[in-house]
PDB file of C-alpha atoms in Angstrom:
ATOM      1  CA  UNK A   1      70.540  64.246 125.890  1.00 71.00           C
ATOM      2  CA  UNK A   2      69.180  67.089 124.531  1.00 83.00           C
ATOM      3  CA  UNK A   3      71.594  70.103 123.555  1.00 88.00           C
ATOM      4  CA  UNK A   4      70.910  73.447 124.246  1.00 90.00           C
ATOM      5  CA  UNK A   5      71.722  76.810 123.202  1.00 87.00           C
ATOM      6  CA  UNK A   6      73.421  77.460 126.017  1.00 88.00           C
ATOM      7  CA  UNK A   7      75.670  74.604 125.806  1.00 89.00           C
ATOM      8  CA  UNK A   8      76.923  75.265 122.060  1.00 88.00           C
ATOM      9  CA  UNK A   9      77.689  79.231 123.217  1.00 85.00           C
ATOM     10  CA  UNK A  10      79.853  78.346 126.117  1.00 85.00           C
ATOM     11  CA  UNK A  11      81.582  75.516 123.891  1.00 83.00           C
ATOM     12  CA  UNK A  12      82.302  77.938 121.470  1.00 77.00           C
ATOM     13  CA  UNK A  13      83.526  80.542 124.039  1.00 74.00           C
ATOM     14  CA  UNK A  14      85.658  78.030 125.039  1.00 72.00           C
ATOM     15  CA  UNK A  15      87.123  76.465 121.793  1.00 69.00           C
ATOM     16  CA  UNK A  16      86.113  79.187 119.284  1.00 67.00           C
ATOM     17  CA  UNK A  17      85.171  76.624 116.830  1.00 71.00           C
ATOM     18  CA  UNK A  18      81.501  77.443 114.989  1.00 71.00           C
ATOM     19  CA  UNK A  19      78.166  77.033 115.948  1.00 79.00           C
ATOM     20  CA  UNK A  20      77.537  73.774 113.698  1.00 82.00           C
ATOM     21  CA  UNK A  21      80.997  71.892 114.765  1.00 81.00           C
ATOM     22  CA  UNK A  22      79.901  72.623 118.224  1.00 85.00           C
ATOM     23  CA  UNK A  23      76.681  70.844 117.995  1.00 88.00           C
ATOM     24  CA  UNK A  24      78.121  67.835 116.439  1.00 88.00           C
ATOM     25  CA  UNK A  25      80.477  67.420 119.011  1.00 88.00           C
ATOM     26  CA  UNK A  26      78.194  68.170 121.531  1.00 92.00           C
ATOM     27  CA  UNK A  27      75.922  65.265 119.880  1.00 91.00           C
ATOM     28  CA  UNK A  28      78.741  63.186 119.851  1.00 89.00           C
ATOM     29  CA  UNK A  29      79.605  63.024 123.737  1.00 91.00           C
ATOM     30  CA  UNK A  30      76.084  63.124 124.601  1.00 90.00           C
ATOM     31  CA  UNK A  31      76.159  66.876 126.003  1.00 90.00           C
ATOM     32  CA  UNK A  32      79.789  66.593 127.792  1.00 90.00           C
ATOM     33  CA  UNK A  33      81.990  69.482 127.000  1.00 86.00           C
ATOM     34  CA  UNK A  34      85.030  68.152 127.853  1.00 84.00           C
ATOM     35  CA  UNK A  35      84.258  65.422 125.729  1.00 88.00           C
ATOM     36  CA  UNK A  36      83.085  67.617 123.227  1.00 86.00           C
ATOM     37  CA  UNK A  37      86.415  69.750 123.480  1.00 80.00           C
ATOM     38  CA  UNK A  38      88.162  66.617 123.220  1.00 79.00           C
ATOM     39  CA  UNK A  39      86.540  65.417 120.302  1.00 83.00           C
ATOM     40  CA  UNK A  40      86.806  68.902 118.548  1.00 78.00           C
ATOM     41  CA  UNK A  41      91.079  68.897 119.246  1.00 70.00           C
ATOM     42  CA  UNK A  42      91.253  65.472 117.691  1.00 71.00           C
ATOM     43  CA  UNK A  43      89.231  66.634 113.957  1.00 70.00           C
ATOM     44  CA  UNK A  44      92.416  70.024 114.352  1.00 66.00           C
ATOM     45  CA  UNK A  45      89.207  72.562 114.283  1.00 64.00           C
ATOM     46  CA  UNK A  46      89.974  73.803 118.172  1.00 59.00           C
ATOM     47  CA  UNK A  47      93.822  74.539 117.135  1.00 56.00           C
ATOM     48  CA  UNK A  48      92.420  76.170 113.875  1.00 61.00           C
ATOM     49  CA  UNK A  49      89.989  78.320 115.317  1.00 60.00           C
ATOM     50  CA  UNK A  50      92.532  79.510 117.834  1.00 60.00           C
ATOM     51  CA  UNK A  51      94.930  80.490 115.063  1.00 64.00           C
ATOM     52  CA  UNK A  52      92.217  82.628 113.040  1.00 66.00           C
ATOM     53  CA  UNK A  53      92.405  85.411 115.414  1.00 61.00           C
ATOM     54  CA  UNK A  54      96.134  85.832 114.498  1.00 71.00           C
ATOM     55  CA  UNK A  55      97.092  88.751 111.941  1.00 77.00           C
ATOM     56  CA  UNK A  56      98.428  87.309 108.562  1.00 82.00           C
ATOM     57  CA  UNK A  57     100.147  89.995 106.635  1.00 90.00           C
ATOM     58  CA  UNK A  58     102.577  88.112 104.173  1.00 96.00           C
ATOM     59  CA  UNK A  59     101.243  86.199 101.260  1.00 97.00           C
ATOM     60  CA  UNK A  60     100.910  85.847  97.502  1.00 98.00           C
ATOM     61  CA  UNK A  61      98.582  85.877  94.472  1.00 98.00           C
ATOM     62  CA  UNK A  62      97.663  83.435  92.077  1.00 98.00           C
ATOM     63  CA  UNK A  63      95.544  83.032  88.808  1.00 98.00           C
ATOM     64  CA  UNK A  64      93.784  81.114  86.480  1.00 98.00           C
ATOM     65  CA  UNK A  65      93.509  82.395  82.887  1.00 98.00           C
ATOM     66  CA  UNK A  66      91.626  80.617  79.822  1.00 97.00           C
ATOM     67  CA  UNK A  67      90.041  81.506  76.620  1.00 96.00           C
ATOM     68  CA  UNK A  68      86.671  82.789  78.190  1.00 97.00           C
ATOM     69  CA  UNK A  69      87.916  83.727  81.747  1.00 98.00           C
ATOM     70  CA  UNK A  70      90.697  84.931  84.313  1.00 98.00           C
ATOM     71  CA  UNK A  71      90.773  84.050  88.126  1.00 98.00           C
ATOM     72  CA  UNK A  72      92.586  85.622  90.961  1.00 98.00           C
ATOM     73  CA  UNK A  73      92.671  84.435  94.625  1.00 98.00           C
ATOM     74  CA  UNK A  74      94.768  86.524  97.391  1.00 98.00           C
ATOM     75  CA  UNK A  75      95.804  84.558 100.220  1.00 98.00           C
ATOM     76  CA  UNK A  76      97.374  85.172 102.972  1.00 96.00           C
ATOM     77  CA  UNK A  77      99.683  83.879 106.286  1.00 95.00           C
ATOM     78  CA  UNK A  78     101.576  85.074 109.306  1.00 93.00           C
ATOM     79  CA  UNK A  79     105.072  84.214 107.753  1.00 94.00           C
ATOM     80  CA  UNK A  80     106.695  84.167 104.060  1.00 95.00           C
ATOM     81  CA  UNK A  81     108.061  80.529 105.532  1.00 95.00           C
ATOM     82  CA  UNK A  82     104.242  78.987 105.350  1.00 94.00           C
ATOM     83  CA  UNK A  83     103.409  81.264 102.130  1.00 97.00           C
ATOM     84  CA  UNK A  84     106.706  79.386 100.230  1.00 96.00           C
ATOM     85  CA  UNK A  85     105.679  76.581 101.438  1.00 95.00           C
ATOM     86  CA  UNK A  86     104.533  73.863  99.016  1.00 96.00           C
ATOM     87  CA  UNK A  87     101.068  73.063 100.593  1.00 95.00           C
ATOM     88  CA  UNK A  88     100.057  76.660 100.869  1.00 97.00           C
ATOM     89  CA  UNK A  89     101.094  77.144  97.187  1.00 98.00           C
ATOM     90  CA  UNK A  90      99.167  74.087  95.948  1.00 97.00           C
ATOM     91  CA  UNK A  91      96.248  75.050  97.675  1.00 97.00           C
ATOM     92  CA  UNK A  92      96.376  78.707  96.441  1.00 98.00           C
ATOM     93  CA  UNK A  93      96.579  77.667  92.799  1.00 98.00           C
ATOM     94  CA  UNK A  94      93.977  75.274  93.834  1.00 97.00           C
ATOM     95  CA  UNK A  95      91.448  78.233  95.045  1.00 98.00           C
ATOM     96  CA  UNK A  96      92.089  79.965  91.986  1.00 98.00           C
ATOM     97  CA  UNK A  97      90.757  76.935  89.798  1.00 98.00           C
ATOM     98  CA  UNK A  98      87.407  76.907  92.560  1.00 97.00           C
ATOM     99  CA  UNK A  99      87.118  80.835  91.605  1.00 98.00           C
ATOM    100  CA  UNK A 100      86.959  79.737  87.938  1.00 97.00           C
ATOM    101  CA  UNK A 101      84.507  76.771  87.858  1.00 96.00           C
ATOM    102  CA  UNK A 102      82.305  78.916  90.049  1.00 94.00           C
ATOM    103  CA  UNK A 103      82.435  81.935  88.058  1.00 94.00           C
ATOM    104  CA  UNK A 104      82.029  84.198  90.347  1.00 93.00           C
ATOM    105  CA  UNK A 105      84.139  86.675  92.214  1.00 94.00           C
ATOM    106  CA  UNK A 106      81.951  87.100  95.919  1.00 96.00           C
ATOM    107  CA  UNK A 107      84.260  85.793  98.993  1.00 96.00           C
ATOM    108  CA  UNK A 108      81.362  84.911 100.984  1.00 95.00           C
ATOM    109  CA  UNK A 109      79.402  82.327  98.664  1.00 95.00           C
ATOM    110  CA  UNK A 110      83.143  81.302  97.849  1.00 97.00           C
ATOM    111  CA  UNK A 111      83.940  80.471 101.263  1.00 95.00           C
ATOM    112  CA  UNK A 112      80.481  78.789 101.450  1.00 94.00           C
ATOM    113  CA  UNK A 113      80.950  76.498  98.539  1.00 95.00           C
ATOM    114  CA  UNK A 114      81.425  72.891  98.183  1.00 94.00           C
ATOM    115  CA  UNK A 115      84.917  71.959  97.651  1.00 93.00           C
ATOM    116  CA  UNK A 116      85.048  70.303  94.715  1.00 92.00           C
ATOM    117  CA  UNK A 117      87.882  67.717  95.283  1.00 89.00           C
ATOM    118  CA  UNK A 118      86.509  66.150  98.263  1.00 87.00           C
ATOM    119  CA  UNK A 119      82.725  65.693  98.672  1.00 86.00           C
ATOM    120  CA  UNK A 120      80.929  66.778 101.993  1.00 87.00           C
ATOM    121  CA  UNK A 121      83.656  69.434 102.415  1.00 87.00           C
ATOM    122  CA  UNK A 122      83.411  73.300 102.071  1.00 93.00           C
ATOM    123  CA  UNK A 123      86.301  75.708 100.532  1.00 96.00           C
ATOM    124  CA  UNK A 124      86.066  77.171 104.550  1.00 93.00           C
ATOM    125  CA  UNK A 125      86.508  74.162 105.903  1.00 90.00           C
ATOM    126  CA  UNK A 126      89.557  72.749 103.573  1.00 91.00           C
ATOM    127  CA  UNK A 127      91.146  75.823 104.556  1.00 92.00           C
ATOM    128  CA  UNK A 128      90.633  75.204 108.312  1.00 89.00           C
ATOM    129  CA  UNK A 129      92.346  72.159 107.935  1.00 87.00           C
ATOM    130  CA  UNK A 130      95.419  73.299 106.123  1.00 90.00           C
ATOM    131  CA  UNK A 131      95.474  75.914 109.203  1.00 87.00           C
ATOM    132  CA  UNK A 132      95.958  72.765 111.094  1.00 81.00           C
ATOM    133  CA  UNK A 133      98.747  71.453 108.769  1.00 81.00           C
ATOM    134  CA  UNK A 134     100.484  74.587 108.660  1.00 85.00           C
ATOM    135  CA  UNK A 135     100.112  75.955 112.113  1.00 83.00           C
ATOM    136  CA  UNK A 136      99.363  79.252 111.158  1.00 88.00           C
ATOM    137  CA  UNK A 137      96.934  81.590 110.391  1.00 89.00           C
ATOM    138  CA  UNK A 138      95.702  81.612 107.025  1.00 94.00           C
ATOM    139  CA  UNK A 139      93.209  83.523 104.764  1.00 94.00           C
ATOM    140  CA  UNK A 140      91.621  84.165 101.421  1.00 97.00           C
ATOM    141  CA  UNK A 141      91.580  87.235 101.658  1.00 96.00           C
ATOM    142  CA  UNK A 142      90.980  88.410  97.939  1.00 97.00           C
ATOM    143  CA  UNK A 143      88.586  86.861  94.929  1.00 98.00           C
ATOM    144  CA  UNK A 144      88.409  88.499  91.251  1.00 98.00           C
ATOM    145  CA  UNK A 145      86.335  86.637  88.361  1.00 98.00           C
ATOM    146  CA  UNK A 146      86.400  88.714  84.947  1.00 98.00           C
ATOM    147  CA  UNK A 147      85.194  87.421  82.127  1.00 97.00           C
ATOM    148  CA  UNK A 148      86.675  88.163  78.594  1.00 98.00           C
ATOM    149  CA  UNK A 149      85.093  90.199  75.899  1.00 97.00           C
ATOM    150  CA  UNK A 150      85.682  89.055  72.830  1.00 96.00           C
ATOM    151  CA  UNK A 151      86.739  92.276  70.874  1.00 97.00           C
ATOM    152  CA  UNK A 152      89.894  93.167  74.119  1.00 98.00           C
ATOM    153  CA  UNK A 153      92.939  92.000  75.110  1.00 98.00           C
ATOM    154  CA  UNK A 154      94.372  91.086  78.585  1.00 98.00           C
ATOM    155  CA  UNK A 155      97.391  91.526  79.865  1.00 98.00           C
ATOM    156  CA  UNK A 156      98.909  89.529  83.372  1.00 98.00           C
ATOM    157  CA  UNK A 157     102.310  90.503  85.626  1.00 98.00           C
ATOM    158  CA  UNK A 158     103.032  88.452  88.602  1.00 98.00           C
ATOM    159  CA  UNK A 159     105.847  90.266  90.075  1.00 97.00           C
ATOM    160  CA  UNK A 160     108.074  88.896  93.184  1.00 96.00           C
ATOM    161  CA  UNK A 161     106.862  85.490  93.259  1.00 96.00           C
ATOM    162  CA  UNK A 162     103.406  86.642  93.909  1.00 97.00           C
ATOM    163  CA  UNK A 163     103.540  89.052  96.095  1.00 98.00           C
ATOM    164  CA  UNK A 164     102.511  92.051  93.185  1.00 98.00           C
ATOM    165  CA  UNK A 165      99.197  90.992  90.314  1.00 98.00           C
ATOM    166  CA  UNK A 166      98.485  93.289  87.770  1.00 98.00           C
ATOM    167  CA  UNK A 167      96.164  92.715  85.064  1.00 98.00           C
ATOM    168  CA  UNK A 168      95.162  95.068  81.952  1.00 98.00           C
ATOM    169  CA  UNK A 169      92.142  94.999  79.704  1.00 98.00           C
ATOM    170  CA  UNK A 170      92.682  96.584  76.387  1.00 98.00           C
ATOM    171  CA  UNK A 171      89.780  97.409  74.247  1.00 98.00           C
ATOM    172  CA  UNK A 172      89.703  97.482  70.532  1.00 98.00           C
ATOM    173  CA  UNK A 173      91.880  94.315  69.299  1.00 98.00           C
ATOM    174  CA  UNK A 174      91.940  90.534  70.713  1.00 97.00           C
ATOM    175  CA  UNK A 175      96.017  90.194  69.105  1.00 98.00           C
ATOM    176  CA  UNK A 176      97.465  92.670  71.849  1.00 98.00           C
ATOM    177  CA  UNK A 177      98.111  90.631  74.777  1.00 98.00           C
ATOM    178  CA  UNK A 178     101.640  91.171  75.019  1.00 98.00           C
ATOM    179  CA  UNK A 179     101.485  95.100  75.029  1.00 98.00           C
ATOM    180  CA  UNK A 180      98.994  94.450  77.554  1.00 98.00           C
ATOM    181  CA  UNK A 181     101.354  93.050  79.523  1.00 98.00           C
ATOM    182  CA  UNK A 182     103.516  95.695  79.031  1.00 98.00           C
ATOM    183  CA  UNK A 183     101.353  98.357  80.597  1.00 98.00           C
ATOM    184  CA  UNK A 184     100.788  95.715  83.202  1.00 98.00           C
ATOM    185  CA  UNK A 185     104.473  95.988  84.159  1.00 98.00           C
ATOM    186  CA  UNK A 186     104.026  99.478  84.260  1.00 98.00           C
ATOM    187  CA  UNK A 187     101.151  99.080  86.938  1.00 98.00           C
ATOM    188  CA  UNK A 188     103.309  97.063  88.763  1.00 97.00           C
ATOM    189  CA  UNK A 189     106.107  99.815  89.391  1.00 97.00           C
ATOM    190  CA  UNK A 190     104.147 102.722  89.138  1.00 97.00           C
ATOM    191  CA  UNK A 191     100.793 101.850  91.344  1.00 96.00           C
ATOM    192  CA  UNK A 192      98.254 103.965  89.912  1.00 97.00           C
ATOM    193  CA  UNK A 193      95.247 104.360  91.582  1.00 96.00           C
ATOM    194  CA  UNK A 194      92.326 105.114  88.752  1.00 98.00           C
ATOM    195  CA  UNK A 195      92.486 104.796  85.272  1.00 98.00           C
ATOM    196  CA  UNK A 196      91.569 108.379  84.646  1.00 98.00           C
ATOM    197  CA  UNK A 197      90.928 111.236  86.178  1.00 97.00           C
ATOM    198  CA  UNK A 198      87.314 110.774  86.095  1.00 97.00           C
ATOM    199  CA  UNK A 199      87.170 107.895  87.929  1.00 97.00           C
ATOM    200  CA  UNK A 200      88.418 109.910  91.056  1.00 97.00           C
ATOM    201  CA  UNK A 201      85.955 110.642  93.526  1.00 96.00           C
ATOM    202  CA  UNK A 202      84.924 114.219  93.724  1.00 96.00           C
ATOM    203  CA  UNK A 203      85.531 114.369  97.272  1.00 95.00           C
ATOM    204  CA  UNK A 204      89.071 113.534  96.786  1.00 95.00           C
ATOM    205  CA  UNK A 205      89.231 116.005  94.093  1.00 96.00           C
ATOM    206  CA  UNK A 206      87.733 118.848  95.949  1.00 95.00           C
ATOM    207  CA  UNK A 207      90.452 117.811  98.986  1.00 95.00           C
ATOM    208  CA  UNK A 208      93.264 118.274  96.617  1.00 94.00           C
ATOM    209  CA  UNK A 209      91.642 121.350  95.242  1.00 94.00           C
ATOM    210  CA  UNK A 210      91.505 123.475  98.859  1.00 93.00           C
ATOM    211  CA  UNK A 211      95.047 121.785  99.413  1.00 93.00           C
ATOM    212  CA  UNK A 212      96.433 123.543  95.886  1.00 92.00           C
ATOM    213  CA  UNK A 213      94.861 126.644  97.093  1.00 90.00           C
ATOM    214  CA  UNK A 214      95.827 126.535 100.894  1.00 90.00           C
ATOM    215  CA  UNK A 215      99.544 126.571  99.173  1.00 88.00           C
ATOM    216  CA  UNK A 216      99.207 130.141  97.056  1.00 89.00           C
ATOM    217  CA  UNK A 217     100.515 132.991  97.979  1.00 88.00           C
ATOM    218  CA  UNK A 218      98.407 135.112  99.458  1.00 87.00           C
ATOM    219  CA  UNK A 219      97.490 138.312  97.080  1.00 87.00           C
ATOM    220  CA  UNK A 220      97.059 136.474  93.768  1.00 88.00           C
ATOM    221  CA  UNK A 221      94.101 137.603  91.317  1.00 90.00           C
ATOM    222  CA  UNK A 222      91.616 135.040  90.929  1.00 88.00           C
ATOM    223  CA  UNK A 223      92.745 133.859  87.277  1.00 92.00           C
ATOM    224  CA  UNK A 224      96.250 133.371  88.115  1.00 92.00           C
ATOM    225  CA  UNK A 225      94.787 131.188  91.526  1.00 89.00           C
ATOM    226  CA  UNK A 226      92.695 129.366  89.184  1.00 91.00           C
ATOM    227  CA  UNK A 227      95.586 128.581  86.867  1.00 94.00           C
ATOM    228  CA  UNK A 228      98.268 127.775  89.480  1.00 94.00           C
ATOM    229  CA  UNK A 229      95.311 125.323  91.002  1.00 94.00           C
ATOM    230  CA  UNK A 230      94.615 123.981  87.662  1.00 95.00           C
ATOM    231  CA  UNK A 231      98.554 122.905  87.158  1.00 96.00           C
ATOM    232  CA  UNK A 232      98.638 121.190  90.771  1.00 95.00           C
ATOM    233  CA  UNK A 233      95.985 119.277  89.848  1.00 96.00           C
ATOM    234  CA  UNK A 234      97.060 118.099  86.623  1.00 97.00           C
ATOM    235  CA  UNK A 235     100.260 117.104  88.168  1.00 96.00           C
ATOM    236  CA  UNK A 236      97.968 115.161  90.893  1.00 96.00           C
ATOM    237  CA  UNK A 237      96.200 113.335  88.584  1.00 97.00           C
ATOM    238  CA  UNK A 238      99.569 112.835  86.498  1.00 97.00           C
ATOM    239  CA  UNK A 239     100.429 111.008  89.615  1.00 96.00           C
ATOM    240  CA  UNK A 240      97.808 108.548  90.661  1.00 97.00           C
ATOM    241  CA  UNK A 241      96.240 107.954  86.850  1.00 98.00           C
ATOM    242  CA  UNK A 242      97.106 105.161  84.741  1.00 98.00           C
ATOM    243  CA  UNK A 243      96.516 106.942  81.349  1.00 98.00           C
ATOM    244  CA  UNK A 244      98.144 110.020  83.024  1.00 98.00           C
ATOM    245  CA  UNK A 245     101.191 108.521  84.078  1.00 98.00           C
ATOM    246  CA  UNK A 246     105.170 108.839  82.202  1.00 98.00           C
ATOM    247  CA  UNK A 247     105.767 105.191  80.951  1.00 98.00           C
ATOM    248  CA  UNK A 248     108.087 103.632  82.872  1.00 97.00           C
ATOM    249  CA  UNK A 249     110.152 102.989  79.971  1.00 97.00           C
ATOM    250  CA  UNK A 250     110.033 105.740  77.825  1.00 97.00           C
ATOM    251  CA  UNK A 251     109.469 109.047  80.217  1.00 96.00           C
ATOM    252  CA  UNK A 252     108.985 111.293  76.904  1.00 97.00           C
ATOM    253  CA  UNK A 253     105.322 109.430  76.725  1.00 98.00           C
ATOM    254  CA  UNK A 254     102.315 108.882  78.403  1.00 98.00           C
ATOM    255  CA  UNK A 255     100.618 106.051  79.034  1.00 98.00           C
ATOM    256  CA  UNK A 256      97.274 107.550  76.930  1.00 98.00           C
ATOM    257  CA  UNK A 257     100.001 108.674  74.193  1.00 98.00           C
ATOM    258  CA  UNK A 258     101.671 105.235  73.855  1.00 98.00           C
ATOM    259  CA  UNK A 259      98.541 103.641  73.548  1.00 98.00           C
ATOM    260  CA  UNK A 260      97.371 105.964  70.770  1.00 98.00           C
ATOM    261  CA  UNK A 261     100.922 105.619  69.054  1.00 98.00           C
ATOM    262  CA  UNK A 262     100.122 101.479  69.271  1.00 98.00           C
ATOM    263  CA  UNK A 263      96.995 101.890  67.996  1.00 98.00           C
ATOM    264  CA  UNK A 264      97.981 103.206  64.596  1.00 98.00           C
ATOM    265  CA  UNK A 265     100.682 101.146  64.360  1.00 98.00           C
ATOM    266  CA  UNK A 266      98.110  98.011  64.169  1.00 98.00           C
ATOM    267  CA  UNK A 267      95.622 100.481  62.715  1.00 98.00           C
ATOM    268  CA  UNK A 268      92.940  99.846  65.499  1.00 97.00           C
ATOM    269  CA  UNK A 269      91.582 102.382  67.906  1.00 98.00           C
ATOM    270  CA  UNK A 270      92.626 100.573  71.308  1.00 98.00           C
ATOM    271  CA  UNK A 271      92.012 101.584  74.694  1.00 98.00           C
ATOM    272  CA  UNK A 272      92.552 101.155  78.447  1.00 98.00           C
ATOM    273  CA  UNK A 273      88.992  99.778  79.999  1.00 98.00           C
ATOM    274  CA  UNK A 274      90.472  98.627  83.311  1.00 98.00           C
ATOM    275  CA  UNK A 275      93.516  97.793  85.161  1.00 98.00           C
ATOM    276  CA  UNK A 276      93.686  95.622  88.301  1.00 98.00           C
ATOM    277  CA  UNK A 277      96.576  95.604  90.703  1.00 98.00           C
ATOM    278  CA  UNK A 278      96.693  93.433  93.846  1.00 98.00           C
ATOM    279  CA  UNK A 279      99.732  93.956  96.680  1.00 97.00           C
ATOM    280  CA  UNK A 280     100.350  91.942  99.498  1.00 96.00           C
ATOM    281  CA  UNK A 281     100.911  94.288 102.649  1.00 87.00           C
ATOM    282  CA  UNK A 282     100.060  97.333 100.045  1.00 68.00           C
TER     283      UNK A 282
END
């Protein structure tokens, strides 16, 4: 029997399963859709599908780091019971060993891609089925590939069994890994958004800017306006900049400071390139 377009769209408004799945089902009872349906609830893709729609907020992050490379995959459920489970943890730690032999950090190919631990089967559809193992919703939500340079220095936190990543890349020495990590604990509690203050857009600048303003008393001369504005946004960017920030464990310093003070203590001129810090529900 031959299927038709029509068929596949009302067996997918019907099961919610994909396009292709439909067909093959559809193939397989000879154009039935109950058969089809049936079919469909026996391979666990009708119960999967069904489950997708539902939000997943909890979670946790894993990673893969070697010499060349580091991998991050963000996954997520509907309940920290699934997310501590051992299944969704092997398969997390799993995805983040996919992210590395693909090197590459784009979802969608990702999702595409051929599993590699069981032929004829893609990353999507190995998720589907632990979906069906699980019972619950469950996503990857999150992929990061960054490759090494050979003259920096990276520095991983995994804080609360997951559920906070932070990476740092310090420029200027391949021996500082540990005080990488350091500042990566800092990102952790602390949550900067930018690395430095010109990495803020100008729109959120120029927000801040009318907001400092909106807040001085009326009457001021121009220069002391411009300096009173100048101070609220230094504090602002003292706020929500990495290099900006108070160390967390030494408030007498900066972040840019205690950098500089490392630097000559190794007698290398080291520097922040790039911070990364992944939250689930954040």
């Amino acid at each position: 029997m031959s299927i038709t377009p029509q068929m596949i769209k009302e067996l997918r408004e019907r099961t919610g399963v994909g396009m292709i799945k439909c067909k093959e089902a559809l193939s397989e009872s000879n154009g039935d859709i109950d058969e089809a349906i049936s079919i469909l609830r026996k391979a666990g893709v009708v119960s999967a599908a069904k489950k997708e729609s539902r939000e997943a907020k909890e979670g946790a992050i894993d990673f893969v780091e070697n010499s060349e490379a580091v991998s991050v995959v963000q996954m997520n459920a509907e309940t920290d019971f699934v997310v501590n489970n051992d299944k969704f943890r092997a398969f997390l730690h799993e995805m983040a060993e996919e992210v590395m032999a693909e090197n590459s950090g784009d979802l969608e190919s990702f999702m595409a891609k051929s599993y590699s631990k069981e032929a004829g089967k893609s990353v999507d559809e190995k998720r589907k089925e632990l979906i069906a193992v699980l019972g619950e919703n469950i996503l990857i939500s999150k992929i990061i590939y960054l490759k090494k340079s050979e003259n920096s220095s990276y520095g991983i936190y995994s804080h609360m069994n997951g559920k906070i990543f932070t990476m740092v890349e310090i420029e200027g020495s391949d021996s500082e890994a540990d005080f990488a990590r350091e500042i990566a604990m800092h990102v952790a509690a602390e949550a900067p958004e930018y690395l430095s203050s010109d990495e803020v857009p100008a729109d959120i600048k120029a927000q801040e800017e009318e907001i400092a303003k909106s807040r001085v008393p009326a009457g001021k001369p121009a220069e002391i306006v411009d300096k009173i504005v100048s101070g609220k946004m230094q504090a602002f960017y003292n706020g929500i900049c990495l290099i900006n920030q108070k160390y967390i464990k030494d408030s007498s310093t900066s972040v840019l400071d205690l950098v500089k003070a490392r630097g000559k203590e190794v007698s290398k001129e080291l520097k922040i390139k790039s911070f990364v810090r992944l939250q689930i529900g954040g």
